[in-house]
Amino acid sequence: MAEHAGKNLNTFNQVMLPVYAPASFIPVRGKGSRIWDQLDNEYIDFAGGIAVLALGHCHPALAEALKLQGEKLWHVSNVFTNESALTLAQKLIDATFAQKVFFANSGAEANEAAFKLARRYAITRHHPHKTKIIAFHQAFHGRTFFTVSVGGQPKYADGFGPKPADIIHVPFNDLDAVKMVMDDDTCAVVLEPIQGEGGVTPATAEFLQGVRELCDKHQALLVFDEVQSGMGRTGKLYAYQHYGVIPDILTTAKALGGGFPISAMLTTDAIAAAMEIGSHGTTYGGNPLACSVGNAAIDIINTPEVLAGVEKRHDLIIHALEKLNQKYGIFHEFRGKGLLIGAVLQAEYQGKSKEILQHAAEQGLMLLSAGESILRFTPSLIIPENDIAEGMARLDRAIARWLKWGE
Ligand SMILES: Cc1ncc(COP(=O)(O)O)c(C=O)c1O
């Protein structure tokens, strides 16, 4: 379109707050697991919008839901409820441990609601000093000031003045470390069952079980941030369902709207009762447009075919990565579950993941890293097997170029 003519990274640098360093190409359209840029170069998408596009780009059922709702009712605010939100809340309740839902627009907002709820519950049901939140190194929970402070990566939280108080961080998967800091003043333990941004690190079953027991002993709430690991990404609707450890509060976002912004916080009746009218809220959360797309997404994702397909695609990707590793020997370890996979670089290549991403883009592959030494694979849950094979062939060429093989 004429109004977009000449828009490029120079424009980006002129008009955007300098908090991102986007790739050099600008995607303009997508279909399934393929994307095209301004010059009509085609890319295979192994990034999935950072674990958002569970059903790929422009899935017909989601596009249809958006179109239908777009011609019916967009927004009413929470001064009124709406049918799409009620339907989606019921589906989330039917599929999980939860009995109450709060909708918001982003992962950070769902977590913000979760942490406020945990504090409110502890203060009103127990005592006013029960405010300690135990969280983990490398955790990521969003960028509002509360969530970034609960996150375990100081580089994101520092430099903004005094932080919300009474948050303590300990090493992930280290039950003894949790035991050392846990007491009756603890209101919540917050964790990602699989740390995503922090390096694709799954919790061990013993750790989750142990944390659950400690929470019960000290009457603290267990909060699972499933913003990245949820909505089918690991082959179950939520990752906690692999472990059989039930949280008190769970947050979900990203894939919940398949690319349309929506998030939710799920909890039980008893905990929800700590809130009252006016104690929390949002203008857009749970709007009819977002919830209509969310309804279409969950109907497809929460089916045995799609969930079983995640396991199958996991195996295909791991197998392809193992073959690449036989050839190049650059990976030290593969970890993660379902289609949240991390390929950890060997010690000699530490810090170099961004270089590989750049070569991958040049070969027509969109890929993510998790930190500087891990490649992260979060494609669509229904990525066609051919696209996995073609994407891996492109990654093969990218690695060869990066290592300067054949030059
Ligand atoms: C586990 C987790 N929690 C929270 C967030 C924040 O979500 P949002 O960027 O939608 O606020 C992310 C985003 O990457 C995440 O991975």
Short mmCIF file of C-alpha atoms and ligand atoms in Angstrom, two decimals:
data_model
loop_
_atom_site.label_atom_id
_atom_site.label_comp_id
_atom_site.label_asym_id
_atom_site.label_seq_id
_atom_site.Cartn_x
_atom_site.Cartn_y
_atom_site.Cartn_z
CA MET A 1 0.00 0.00 0.00
CA ALA A 2 1.22 3.44 -0.87
CA GLU A 3 1.21 4.69 2.71
CA HIS A 4 3.72 1.96 3.64
CA ALA A 5 6.10 2.69 0.75
CA GLY A 6 9.70 3.07 1.83
CA LYS A 7 9.03 2.05 5.44
CA ASN A 8 12.07 0.17 6.70
CA LEU A 9 14.44 -0.17 9.64
CA ASN A 10 15.54 3.44 9.24
CA THR A 11 11.93 4.44 9.85
CA PHE A 12 11.91 2.10 12.85
CA ASN A 13 14.92 3.84 14.32
CA GLN A 14 13.31 7.23 13.79
CA VAL A 15 9.83 6.54 15.16
CA MET A 16 10.01 3.68 17.68
CA LEU A 17 11.08 3.71 21.33
CA PRO A 18 14.49 2.04 21.22
CA VAL A 19 13.63 -1.08 23.23
CA TYR A 20 13.76 -3.64 20.40
CA ALA A 21 16.30 -4.71 17.80
CA PRO A 22 14.09 -6.26 15.10
CA ALA A 23 15.36 -8.45 12.28
CA SER A 24 16.35 -6.62 9.13
CA PHE A 25 13.39 -7.83 7.06
CA ILE A 26 9.77 -6.75 7.62
CA PRO A 27 7.11 -9.48 7.39
CA VAL A 28 3.98 -8.40 5.54
CA ARG A 29 1.85 -11.53 5.25
CA GLY A 30 1.65 -15.07 6.57
CA LYS A 31 -0.17 -18.31 5.96
CA GLY A 32 0.20 -21.40 8.12
CA SER A 33 3.88 -21.67 9.00
CA ARG A 34 5.15 -19.48 6.19
CA ILE A 35 5.73 -15.71 6.12
CA TRP A 36 6.59 -13.30 3.30
CA ASP A 37 8.50 -10.05 3.65
CA GLN A 38 8.25 -6.74 1.78
CA LEU A 39 10.37 -8.11 -1.07
CA ASP A 40 8.26 -11.28 -1.22
CA ASN A 41 11.04 -13.43 0.23
CA GLU A 42 9.52 -16.44 1.94
CA TYR A 43 10.41 -17.70 5.44
CA ILE A 44 9.50 -20.79 7.42
CA ASP A 45 8.34 -19.81 10.87
CA PHE A 46 9.84 -21.82 13.73
CA ALA A 47 9.32 -18.85 16.10
CA GLY A 48 5.53 -18.71 16.05
CA GLY A 49 5.48 -15.12 17.28
CA ILE A 50 7.25 -16.32 20.48
CA ALA A 51 4.97 -19.28 21.21
CA VAL A 52 1.82 -17.34 20.31
CA LEU A 53 0.76 -18.67 16.91
CA ALA A 54 -0.38 -22.11 18.06
CA LEU A 55 -2.37 -22.55 14.88
CA GLY A 56 0.01 -20.73 12.54
CA HIS A 57 -0.69 -17.52 10.66
CA CYS A 58 -4.24 -16.60 9.65
CA HIS A 59 -5.83 -19.94 10.51
CA PRO A 60 -9.18 -19.95 8.65
CA ALA A 61 -11.25 -20.73 11.77
CA LEU A 62 -9.63 -17.90 13.72
CA ALA A 63 -9.90 -15.46 10.82
CA GLU A 64 -13.56 -16.41 10.46
CA ALA A 65 -14.26 -15.93 14.18
CA LEU A 66 -12.57 -12.53 14.08
CA LYS A 67 -14.51 -11.48 10.99
CA LEU A 68 -17.86 -12.63 12.33
CA GLN A 69 -17.36 -10.98 15.70
CA GLY A 70 -15.85 -7.91 14.02
CA GLU A 71 -19.13 -7.36 12.25
CA LYS A 72 -21.20 -8.00 15.38
CA LEU A 73 -19.78 -6.44 18.57
CA TRP A 74 -16.20 -5.38 19.35
CA HIS A 75 -16.20 -3.94 22.80
CA VAL A 76 -18.54 -3.12 25.64
CA SER A 77 -16.11 -2.84 28.63
CA ASN A 78 -16.55 -4.77 31.84
CA VAL A 79 -19.42 -2.54 32.86
CA PHE A 80 -21.27 -5.16 30.81
CA THR A 81 -20.39 -8.80 30.37
CA ASN A 82 -20.50 -10.56 26.99
CA GLU A 83 -21.36 -13.98 25.65
CA SER A 84 -17.95 -14.78 24.15
CA ALA A 85 -16.19 -14.16 27.47
CA LEU A 86 -18.65 -16.31 29.42
CA THR A 87 -18.27 -19.14 26.92
CA LEU A 88 -14.48 -19.01 26.97
CA ALA A 89 -14.36 -18.83 30.77
CA GLN A 90 -16.53 -21.93 30.97
CA LYS A 91 -14.28 -23.80 28.53
CA LEU A 92 -11.16 -22.94 30.55
CA ILE A 93 -12.89 -24.06 33.75
CA ASP A 94 -14.06 -27.32 32.17
CA ALA A 95 -10.53 -28.08 30.95
CA THR A 96 -8.60 -27.29 34.16
CA PHE A 97 -8.59 -27.26 37.98
CA ALA A 98 -10.09 -23.77 37.99
CA GLN A 99 -13.49 -22.43 38.99
CA LYS A 100 -13.01 -18.72 38.32
CA VAL A 101 -11.46 -16.74 35.47
CA PHE A 102 -10.20 -13.19 35.08
CA PHE A 103 -9.44 -12.01 31.54
CA ALA A 104 -6.76 -9.51 30.60
CA ASN A 105 -4.80 -8.67 27.45
CA SER A 106 -1.23 -9.83 27.97
CA GLY A 107 0.81 -12.30 29.95
CA ALA A 108 2.14 -9.56 32.21
CA GLU A 109 -1.36 -8.38 33.04
CA ALA A 110 -2.54 -11.90 33.89
CA ASN A 111 0.48 -12.28 36.18
CA GLU A 112 -0.06 -8.86 37.71
CA ALA A 113 -3.59 -10.00 38.59
CA ALA A 114 -2.25 -13.30 39.95
CA PHE A 115 0.31 -11.66 42.21
CA LYS A 116 -2.18 -9.09 43.48
CA LEU A 117 -4.68 -11.85 44.16
CA ALA A 118 -2.10 -13.93 46.04
CA ARG A 119 -1.17 -10.96 48.21
CA ARG A 120 -4.80 -10.01 48.82
CA TYR A 121 -5.72 -13.58 49.73
CA ALA A 122 -2.84 -13.94 52.19
CA ILE A 123 -3.45 -10.57 53.81
CA THR A 124 -7.21 -10.97 54.18
CA ARG A 125 -7.35 -14.69 55.00
CA HIS A 126 -4.20 -14.98 57.09
CA HIS A 127 -2.27 -11.96 58.40
CA PRO A 128 -1.02 -8.60 57.12
CA HIS A 129 2.66 -9.65 57.06
CA LYS A 130 2.07 -12.64 54.82
CA THR A 131 3.37 -10.90 51.70
CA LYS A 132 6.60 -12.71 50.75
CA ILE A 133 6.72 -13.95 47.17
CA ILE A 134 9.27 -16.64 46.36
CA ALA A 135 10.34 -16.68 42.72
CA PHE A 136 13.25 -18.05 40.69
CA HIS A 137 16.44 -16.99 39.00
CA GLN A 138 16.00 -16.71 35.22
CA ALA A 139 12.21 -16.61 35.54
CA PHE A 140 10.27 -14.32 33.24
CA HIS A 141 6.81 -13.06 34.11
CA GLY A 142 6.38 -9.88 32.05
CA ARG A 143 7.36 -6.23 32.08
CA THR A 144 4.99 -4.40 34.40
CA PHE A 145 6.96 -3.29 37.44
CA PHE A 146 5.51 -5.97 39.73
CA THR A 147 5.92 -8.79 37.22
CA VAL A 148 9.40 -7.79 36.11
CA SER A 149 10.41 -7.62 39.78
CA VAL A 150 9.07 -11.13 40.40
CA GLY A 151 10.98 -12.22 37.29
CA GLY A 152 14.47 -13.45 38.01
CA GLN A 153 16.49 -11.42 35.50
CA PRO A 154 17.69 -8.24 37.24
CA LYS A 155 18.84 -6.74 33.94
CA TYR A 156 15.16 -6.22 33.04
CA ALA A 157 14.05 -4.89 36.44
CA ASP A 158 16.97 -2.66 37.42
CA GLY A 159 17.18 1.03 36.68
CA PHE A 160 13.58 2.00 37.34
CA GLY A 161 13.83 3.08 40.96
CA PRO A 162 12.49 1.31 44.06
CA LYS A 163 10.98 -2.09 43.30
CA PRO A 164 7.92 -3.70 44.87
CA ALA A 165 9.14 -5.19 48.15
CA ASP A 166 9.21 -8.66 49.71
CA ILE A 167 10.14 -10.69 46.65
CA ILE A 168 12.92 -13.23 47.00
CA HIS A 169 14.66 -15.24 44.27
CA VAL A 170 16.26 -18.66 44.59
CA PRO A 171 17.70 -21.14 42.05
CA PHE A 172 15.13 -23.01 39.94
CA ASN A 173 14.70 -26.74 40.56
CA ASP A 174 16.43 -26.38 43.94
CA LEU A 175 13.95 -27.50 46.59
CA ASP A 176 16.38 -26.98 49.47
CA ALA A 177 16.79 -23.35 48.43
CA VAL A 178 13.01 -22.89 48.57
CA LYS A 179 12.89 -24.58 51.98
CA MET A 180 15.52 -22.18 53.32
CA VAL A 181 13.41 -19.08 52.57
CA MET A 182 9.90 -20.44 52.97
CA ASP A 183 8.02 -19.52 56.14
CA ASP A 184 4.56 -18.57 57.35
CA ASP A 185 5.01 -15.07 55.96
CA THR A 186 5.18 -16.49 52.44
CA CYS A 187 2.08 -15.69 50.42
CA ALA A 188 3.05 -17.38 47.16
CA VAL A 189 5.62 -19.36 45.22
CA VAL A 190 5.57 -18.32 41.56
CA LEU A 191 7.10 -20.40 38.79
CA GLU A 192 6.96 -21.42 35.15
CA PRO A 193 6.61 -25.23 34.95
CA ILE A 194 9.00 -24.87 32.01
CA GLN A 195 11.06 -21.72 32.13
CA GLY A 196 10.81 -20.30 28.62
CA GLU A 197 12.69 -17.03 28.19
CA GLY A 198 15.17 -18.10 30.86
CA GLY A 199 16.49 -21.01 28.79
CA VAL A 200 13.78 -23.64 28.16
CA THR A 201 14.31 -25.40 31.49
CA PRO A 202 11.60 -27.84 32.61
CA ALA A 203 10.90 -28.17 36.32
CA THR A 204 11.60 -31.63 37.66
CA ALA A 205 8.60 -33.57 38.96
CA GLU A 206 10.16 -33.82 42.44
CA PHE A 207 10.70 -30.08 42.54
CA LEU A 208 7.08 -29.24 41.65
CA GLN A 209 5.77 -31.84 44.07
CA GLY A 210 8.07 -30.58 46.81
CA VAL A 211 7.08 -26.95 46.26
CA ARG A 212 3.42 -27.94 46.37
CA GLU A 213 3.97 -29.63 49.74
CA LEU A 214 5.86 -26.63 51.12
CA CYS A 215 3.06 -24.31 50.00
CA ASP A 216 0.50 -26.50 51.76
CA LYS A 217 2.60 -26.62 54.91
CA HIS A 218 2.94 -22.82 55.06
CA GLN A 219 -0.47 -21.96 53.64
CA ALA A 220 1.09 -20.23 50.67
CA LEU A 221 -0.39 -20.24 47.17
CA LEU A 222 1.31 -21.98 44.28
CA VAL A 223 1.16 -19.84 41.13
CA PHE A 224 2.02 -21.37 37.78
CA ASP A 225 2.84 -18.97 34.99
CA GLU A 226 1.83 -20.95 31.91
CA VAL A 227 1.88 -17.95 29.59
CA GLN A 228 4.45 -19.71 27.41
CA SER A 229 4.03 -23.37 28.34
CA GLY A 230 0.23 -23.37 28.16
CA MET A 231 -2.46 -23.88 25.54
CA GLY A 232 -1.20 -27.13 24.11
CA ARG A 233 2.43 -26.11 23.68
CA THR A 234 3.73 -29.11 25.61
CA GLY A 235 1.25 -31.65 24.26
CA LYS A 236 -1.27 -31.19 27.07
CA LEU A 237 -3.51 -28.16 27.38
CA TYR A 238 -1.38 -26.98 30.32
CA ALA A 239 2.06 -28.22 31.31
CA TYR A 240 0.96 -28.83 34.93
CA GLN A 241 -1.17 -31.66 33.58
CA HIS A 242 2.02 -33.62 32.77
CA TYR A 243 3.16 -33.36 36.35
CA GLY A 244 -0.08 -33.94 38.21
CA VAL A 245 0.77 -31.02 40.50
CA ILE A 246 -2.15 -28.64 40.75
CA PRO A 247 -1.55 -24.92 41.27
CA ASP A 248 -3.82 -22.51 43.12
CA ILE A 249 -3.53 -19.86 40.43
CA LEU A 250 -2.53 -20.29 36.79
CA THR A 251 -1.91 -17.67 34.15
CA THR A 252 -2.30 -18.21 30.43
CA ALA A 253 -1.83 -15.88 27.44
CA LYS A 254 0.15 -16.06 24.17
CA ALA A 255 -1.48 -19.02 22.34
CA LEU A 256 -4.82 -18.43 24.08
CA GLY A 257 -5.75 -16.01 21.29
CA GLY A 258 -3.59 -17.62 18.60
CA GLY A 259 -2.16 -14.15 17.89
CA PHE A 260 -4.99 -11.94 19.06
CA PRO A 261 -4.06 -10.35 22.40
CA ILE A 262 -5.83 -12.03 25.30
CA SER A 263 -4.79 -13.54 28.61
CA ALA A 264 -6.46 -15.10 31.59
CA MET A 265 -5.84 -15.83 35.23
CA LEU A 266 -7.48 -18.99 36.55
CA THR A 267 -8.10 -19.83 40.18
CA THR A 268 -10.44 -21.55 42.61
CA ASP A 269 -13.68 -20.28 44.15
CA ALA A 270 -12.15 -20.03 47.62
CA ILE A 271 -9.19 -17.91 46.48
CA ALA A 272 -11.26 -15.77 44.12
CA ALA A 273 -13.46 -14.85 47.08
CA ALA A 274 -10.61 -12.70 48.43
CA MET A 275 -11.45 -10.17 45.71
CA GLU A 276 -14.51 -7.98 45.65
CA ILE A 277 -16.09 -5.60 43.22
CA GLY A 278 -13.55 -2.95 42.32
CA SER A 279 -10.45 -4.67 43.77
CA HIS A 280 -9.03 -5.23 40.29
CA GLY A 281 -10.06 -4.60 36.71
CA THR A 282 -9.25 -3.71 33.11
CA THR A 283 -10.98 -1.85 30.27
CA TYR A 284 -10.29 -4.30 27.45
CA GLY A 285 -9.83 -7.64 29.25
CA GLY A 286 -12.34 -10.22 28.08
CA ASN A 287 -13.62 -8.16 25.16
CA PRO A 288 -15.84 -9.95 22.63
CA LEU A 289 -13.31 -9.82 19.77
CA ALA A 290 -10.49 -11.40 21.75
CA CYS A 291 -12.75 -13.98 23.40
CA SER A 292 -14.31 -15.02 20.09
CA VAL A 293 -10.89 -15.77 18.69
CA GLY A 294 -9.96 -17.48 21.96
CA ASN A 295 -13.02 -19.70 21.72
CA ALA A 296 -12.11 -20.71 18.18
CA ALA A 297 -8.51 -21.38 19.21
CA ILE A 298 -9.26 -23.54 22.26
CA ASP A 299 -11.82 -25.58 20.32
CA ILE A 300 -9.10 -26.62 17.90
CA ILE A 301 -6.14 -26.83 20.26
CA ASN A 302 -7.82 -28.81 23.01
CA THR A 303 -8.45 -31.86 20.86
CA PRO A 304 -6.65 -35.22 20.97
CA GLU A 305 -5.51 -34.83 17.34
CA VAL A 306 -3.77 -31.50 17.86
CA LEU A 307 -2.27 -32.44 21.23
CA ALA A 308 -1.00 -35.79 19.94
CA GLY A 309 0.39 -33.98 16.90
CA VAL A 310 2.53 -31.86 19.23
CA GLU A 311 4.31 -34.95 20.53
CA LYS A 312 4.88 -36.22 17.00
CA ARG A 313 6.32 -32.89 15.84
CA HIS A 314 8.53 -32.76 18.94
CA ASP A 315 10.05 -36.08 17.92
CA LEU A 316 10.55 -34.92 14.33
CA ILE A 317 12.34 -31.75 15.45
CA ILE A 318 14.54 -33.53 17.99
CA HIS A 319 15.43 -36.19 15.43
CA ALA A 320 16.37 -33.51 12.87
CA LEU A 321 18.41 -31.63 15.47
CA GLU A 322 20.24 -34.80 16.42
CA LYS A 323 21.14 -35.33 12.78
CA LEU A 324 22.40 -31.77 12.50
CA ASN A 325 24.44 -32.35 15.62
CA GLN A 326 26.04 -35.47 14.19
CA LYS A 327 27.21 -33.31 11.32
CA TYR A 328 28.27 -30.15 13.17
CA GLY A 329 28.58 -31.07 16.86
CA ILE A 330 27.48 -27.60 17.97
CA PHE A 331 24.81 -28.61 20.47
CA HIS A 332 25.44 -29.75 24.00
CA GLU A 333 21.87 -30.69 24.91
CA PHE A 334 18.23 -30.58 23.76
CA ARG A 335 15.58 -29.87 26.35
CA GLY A 336 11.96 -28.83 26.78
CA LYS A 337 8.65 -30.52 26.16
CA GLY A 338 6.35 -30.71 23.15
CA LEU A 339 6.93 -27.73 20.90
CA LEU A 340 8.85 -25.69 23.44
CA ILE A 341 12.32 -26.94 22.62
CA GLY A 342 15.72 -25.54 23.52
CA ALA A 343 18.93 -26.53 21.74
CA VAL A 344 21.81 -25.57 24.02
CA LEU A 345 25.05 -24.62 22.27
CA GLN A 346 28.33 -26.29 23.19
CA ALA A 347 30.61 -24.36 25.55
CA GLU A 348 32.80 -23.10 22.69
CA TYR A 349 29.78 -21.46 21.03
CA GLN A 350 28.35 -19.82 24.16
CA GLY A 351 26.99 -16.35 23.51
CA LYS A 352 26.56 -16.96 19.78
CA SER A 353 22.89 -17.81 19.37
CA LYS A 354 22.08 -14.43 17.76
CA GLU A 355 24.66 -15.09 15.02
CA ILE A 356 22.87 -18.31 14.11
CA LEU A 357 19.49 -16.56 14.05
CA GLN A 358 20.85 -14.06 11.57
CA HIS A 359 22.17 -16.79 9.27
CA ALA A 360 18.87 -18.63 9.64
CA ALA A 361 16.95 -15.53 8.50
CA GLU A 362 19.26 -15.23 5.49
CA GLN A 363 18.35 -18.82 4.60
CA GLY A 364 14.61 -18.14 5.01
CA LEU A 365 14.02 -19.39 8.55
CA MET A 366 12.53 -17.48 11.48
CA LEU A 367 13.98 -18.83 14.69
CA LEU A 368 14.29 -17.61 18.30
CA SER A 369 16.89 -17.79 20.99
CA ALA A 370 16.39 -18.07 24.73
CA GLY A 371 19.30 -16.09 26.06
CA GLU A 372 22.59 -15.98 24.24
CA SER A 373 23.44 -19.66 24.06
CA ILE A 374 20.20 -21.51 23.35
CA LEU A 375 18.20 -21.80 20.13
CA ARG A 376 14.47 -21.95 20.85
CA PHE A 377 11.89 -23.74 18.71
CA THR A 378 8.26 -22.70 19.26
CA PRO A 379 6.52 -23.31 15.93
CA SER A 380 2.80 -23.66 15.30
CA LEU A 381 1.35 -26.75 16.98
CA ILE A 382 0.05 -27.81 13.57
CA ILE A 383 3.10 -26.95 11.48
CA PRO A 384 3.06 -29.26 8.45
CA GLU A 385 5.71 -31.97 8.56
CA ASN A 386 7.08 -30.72 5.22
CA ASP A 387 7.67 -27.31 6.73
CA ILE A 388 9.60 -28.89 9.59
CA ALA A 389 11.78 -30.76 7.07
CA GLU A 390 12.29 -27.68 4.90
CA GLY A 391 12.97 -25.48 7.93
CA MET A 392 15.58 -27.93 9.17
CA ALA A 393 17.23 -28.01 5.72
CA ARG A 394 17.45 -24.21 5.92
CA LEU A 395 18.90 -24.43 9.43
CA ASP A 396 21.45 -26.91 8.10
CA ARG A 397 22.55 -24.38 5.43
CA ALA A 398 22.55 -21.57 8.00
CA ILE A 399 24.84 -23.49 10.35
CA ALA A 400 27.17 -24.42 7.48
CA ARG A 401 27.44 -20.75 6.48
CA TRP A 402 27.90 -19.67 10.08
CA LEU A 403 30.73 -22.17 10.58
CA LYS A 404 32.05 -21.17 7.14
CA TRP A 405 32.02 -24.74 5.92
CA GLY A 406 32.81 -25.09 2.24
CA GLU A 407 34.46 -21.65 2.03
C1 LIG B 1 6.30 -17.23 31.05
C2 LIG B 1 5.94 -15.85 30.61
N1 LIG B 1 5.24 -15.06 31.42
C3 LIG B 1 4.86 -13.83 31.07
C4 LIG B 1 5.23 -13.30 29.84
C5 LIG B 1 4.81 -11.92 29.48
O1 LIG B 1 3.81 -11.94 28.54
P1 LIG B 1 3.42 -10.60 27.73
O2 LIG B 1 4.63 -10.25 26.93
O3 LIG B 1 2.24 -10.99 26.90
O4 LIG B 1 3.10 -9.56 28.74
C6 LIG B 1 5.98 -14.08 28.96
C7 LIG B 1 6.40 -13.54 27.66
O5 LIG B 1 7.30 -14.00 27.03
C8 LIG B 1 6.34 -15.39 29.35
O6 LIG B 1 7.06 -16.19 28.55
#
